[in-house]
């Protein structure tokens, strides 16, 4: 069955960078877009962007350009999101998500979420 | 960006009730509207895609409808396990955007 397993909670200092991982199992990793979504309490869900592992193609929400960088390792079926210049505004939960292949642009499987805390 | 509005932030209903959750978009999204359920532990699942198509494994008491800028999710015969927050999301145009969520509680 399709599963996305994210890395554990992180505690980082302001100004640092962090890399969150998302290991995919149960499907052909190269063929599906991996999405990254941010959830702030009281602010709902926000789309950060996406990567297609097979080609390395990416799309970013303009709001997160310069903040987030996506990569993928097809040998280990793992996607990564690096967040740079961390501030308290980055202290939220991040999800990796698989986008369905049919062109209807829905997110059919979600990781369990990774909590990032930025504090000095 | 397409704005997504879920005007009801929380909703209280009784077990066995029929519940409808609404979502309005700032422009026509041609039925590219999806619904998700988030449980209190943070687990998120796809319920409905493309307005009315039921995702694999989702109980048939969930249904979706709508067109243009107005969409809704209906849960018939509410069960305890349906206690969650429900989000809509548009897949018509990048950047993908989500509604702010409707939290469903038992009366």
Coordinates of N, CA, C and O in Angstrom, one line a residue, chain A residues 35 37 39 42-48 50 59-62 95 97 99 102-113, chain B residues 1 32 34 36 38 41-46 48-50 53 55-56 87 89-92 94-101:
Chain A
X35 N 4.0 16.7 -3.3 CA 3.7 18.0 -2.8 C 4.2 18.2 -1.4 O 4.3 17.3 -0.6
X37 N 3.1 20.7 1.9 CA 2.1 21.5 2.4 C 2.4 22.0 3.9 O 2.9 21.2 4.7
X39 N 1.1 23.7 7.5 CA -0.1 23.9 8.3 C 0.2 24.7 9.6 O 0.9 24.2 10.5
X42 N -4.7 27.6 13.1 CA -5.6 28.7 12.9 C -5.4 29.3 11.5 O -6.2 30.3 11.1
X43 N -4.5 28.8 10.7 CA -4.3 29.3 9.3 C -4.5 28.3 8.2 O -4.3 28.5 7.1
X44 N -5.0 27.2 8.6 CA -5.3 26.1 7.6 C -4.1 25.6 7.0 O -3.0 25.6 7.5
X45 N -4.3 25.2 5.7 CA -3.2 24.5 4.9 C -2.8 25.4 3.8 O -3.6 26.1 3.2
X46 N -1.5 25.4 3.6 CA -0.9 26.2 2.5 C 0.1 25.4 1.7 O 0.9 24.6 2.2
X47 N -0.1 25.5 0.4 CA 0.7 24.7 -0.6 C 2.0 25.4 -0.8 O 2.1 26.6 -1.2
X48 N 3.1 24.7 -0.5 CA 4.5 25.3 -0.7 C 5.0 25.0 -2.1 O 5.6 25.9 -2.7
X50 N 5.9 21.6 -5.3 CA 6.0 20.2 -5.7 C 7.2 19.9 -6.5 O 7.8 20.8 -7.1
X59 N 7.7 23.0 -9.1 CA 6.9 24.2 -9.1 C 6.8 24.7 -7.7 O 6.6 23.9 -6.7
X60 N 7.0 26.0 -7.5 CA 7.0 26.6 -6.2 C 5.9 27.7 -6.1 O 5.6 28.4 -7.1
X61 N 5.2 27.7 -5.0 CA 4.4 28.8 -4.6 C 5.3 30.1 -4.5 O 6.3 30.0 -3.8
X62 N 4.9 31.1 -5.2 CA 5.8 32.3 -5.2 C 6.2 32.8 -3.8 O 7.3 33.3 -3.6
X95 N 3.7 18.7 5.8 CA 3.3 17.4 5.2 C 3.9 17.2 3.8 O 3.9 18.2 3.0
X97 N 3.0 15.0 0.4 CA 1.7 14.4 -0.1 C 2.0 13.9 -1.5 O 2.7 14.6 -2.3
X99 N 0.5 13.5 -5.3 CA -0.5 14.0 -6.1 C -1.0 12.8 -7.0 O -0.1 12.1 -7.6
X102 N -4.0 11.2 -12.4 CA -5.0 11.3 -13.4 C -5.2 12.7 -14.0 O -5.9 12.9 -14.9
X103 N -4.5 13.7 -13.5 CA -4.6 15.1 -14.0 C -5.7 15.8 -13.4 O -6.0 17.0 -13.8
X104 N -6.4 15.2 -12.4 CA -7.4 15.9 -11.7 C -6.9 16.7 -10.5 O -7.7 17.3 -9.7
X105 N -5.6 16.6 -10.3 CA -4.9 17.4 -9.3 C -5.5 17.3 -7.9 O -5.8 18.4 -7.2
X106 N -5.5 16.1 -7.4 CA -5.9 15.9 -6.0 C -4.7 15.2 -5.3 O -3.9 14.7 -5.9
X107 N -4.8 15.3 -3.9 CA -3.7 14.8 -3.1 C -4.1 13.5 -2.5 O -4.9 13.6 -1.5
X108 N -3.7 12.4 -2.9 CA -4.4 11.1 -2.5 C -3.7 10.4 -1.3 O -4.4 9.7 -0.6
X109 N -2.5 10.7 -1.0 CA -1.9 10.1 0.2 C -1.0 11.1 0.9 O -0.2 11.8 0.2
X110 N -1.1 11.2 2.2 CA -0.4 12.2 3.0 C 0.6 11.5 3.9 O 0.2 10.4 4.5
X111 N 1.7 12.1 4.2 CA 2.6 11.7 5.2 C 2.0 12.1 6.6 O 0.9 12.7 6.7
X112 N 2.7 11.7 7.6 CA 2.1 11.9 9.0 C 2.4 13.3 9.5 O 1.9 13.7 10.6
X113 N 3.2 14.1 8.8 CA 3.5 15.4 9.2 C 4.8 15.5 10.0 O 5.1 14.5 10.8
Chain B
X1 N -4.1 34.4 -6.9 CA -4.4 33.1 -6.3 C -5.9 33.0 -6.1 O -6.6 33.9 -5.8
X32 N -12.8 21.2 -10.3 CA -11.5 20.7 -9.7 C -11.5 21.0 -8.2 O -10.6 21.8 -7.7
X34 N -11.6 19.3 -4.3 CA -11.3 18.1 -3.5 C -11.6 18.4 -2.1 O -11.5 19.5 -1.6
X36 N -10.9 16.9 2.0 CA -10.0 16.2 2.9 C -10.5 16.2 4.3 O -11.2 17.1 4.7
X38 N -9.2 15.8 8.3 CA -8.0 15.8 9.2 C -8.5 15.4 10.6 O -9.3 16.1 11.2
X41 N -5.5 13.8 15.5 CA -4.0 13.5 15.7 C -3.2 14.0 14.5 O -2.0 13.7 14.4
X42 N -3.8 14.7 13.6 CA -3.1 15.3 12.4 C -3.2 14.5 11.1 O -2.8 15.0 10.1
X43 N -3.7 13.3 11.2 CA -3.8 12.4 10.0 C -4.8 13.0 9.0 O -5.9 13.4 9.4
X44 N -4.3 13.1 7.8 CA -5.1 13.7 6.7 C -5.4 12.6 5.6 O -4.5 11.9 5.2
X45 N -6.7 12.6 5.2 CA -7.1 11.6 4.2 C -7.9 12.3 3.1 O -8.7 13.3 3.4
X46 N -7.8 11.9 1.9 CA -8.6 12.4 0.8 C -9.9 11.7 0.9 O -10.0 10.5 1.0
X48 N -13.0 13.1 -1.2 CA -13.7 13.3 -2.5 C -12.8 14.1 -3.4 O -12.1 15.0 -3.0
X49 N -12.7 13.7 -4.7 CA -12.0 14.5 -5.7 C -12.9 14.8 -6.9 O -13.9 14.1 -7.1
X50 N -12.5 15.8 -7.6 CA -13.2 16.3 -8.8 C -14.7 16.4 -8.4 O -15.6 15.9 -9.1
X53 N -16.3 12.6 -6.9 CA -15.8 11.2 -7.0 C -15.2 10.7 -5.7 O -14.4 11.4 -5.1
X55 N -13.0 8.8 -3.2 CA -11.7 8.1 -3.2 C -11.9 6.7 -2.7 O -12.7 6.4 -1.9
X56 N -11.0 5.8 -3.1 CA -11.0 4.4 -2.7 C -11.0 4.2 -1.2 O -10.2 4.9 -0.5
X87 N -11.4 20.0 5.0 CA -10.9 21.1 4.2 C -11.2 20.9 2.7 O -11.2 19.7 2.2
X89 N -10.1 22.0 -1.3 CA -8.9 22.4 -2.0 C -9.2 22.5 -3.5 O -9.9 21.6 -4.0
X90 N -8.7 23.5 -4.2 CA -8.9 23.6 -5.6 C -7.7 23.1 -6.4 O -6.5 23.4 -6.0
X91 N -7.9 22.3 -7.4 CA -6.8 21.8 -8.2 C -6.8 22.3 -9.6 O -6.3 21.8 -10.6
X92 N -7.5 23.5 -9.8 CA -7.7 24.0 -11.1 C -6.4 24.8 -11.6 O -6.1 24.8 -12.8
X94 N -2.5 26.6 -10.4 CA -1.4 26.8 -9.4 C -1.4 28.3 -9.0 O -1.6 29.2 -9.9
X95 N -1.1 28.6 -7.7 CA -0.8 27.6 -6.7 C -2.1 27.0 -6.2 O -3.1 27.6 -6.1
X96 N -2.0 25.7 -5.8 CA -3.2 25.0 -5.2 C -3.5 25.8 -3.9 O -2.6 26.2 -3.2
X97 N -4.7 25.9 -3.6 CA -5.1 26.6 -2.4 C -6.2 25.8 -1.7 O -7.0 25.0 -2.3
X98 N -6.3 26.0 -0.3 CA -7.2 25.3 0.5 C -8.1 26.2 1.2 O -7.8 27.4 1.5
X99 N -9.3 25.7 1.6 CA -10.1 26.4 2.5 C -9.6 26.4 4.0 O -8.6 25.6 4.2
X100 N -10.1 27.2 4.8 CA -9.6 27.3 6.2 C -10.1 26.2 7.1 O -9.6 26.1 8.3
X101 N -11.0 25.4 6.6 CA -11.4 24.2 7.4 C -12.7 24.4 8.2 O -13.0 25.5 8.6

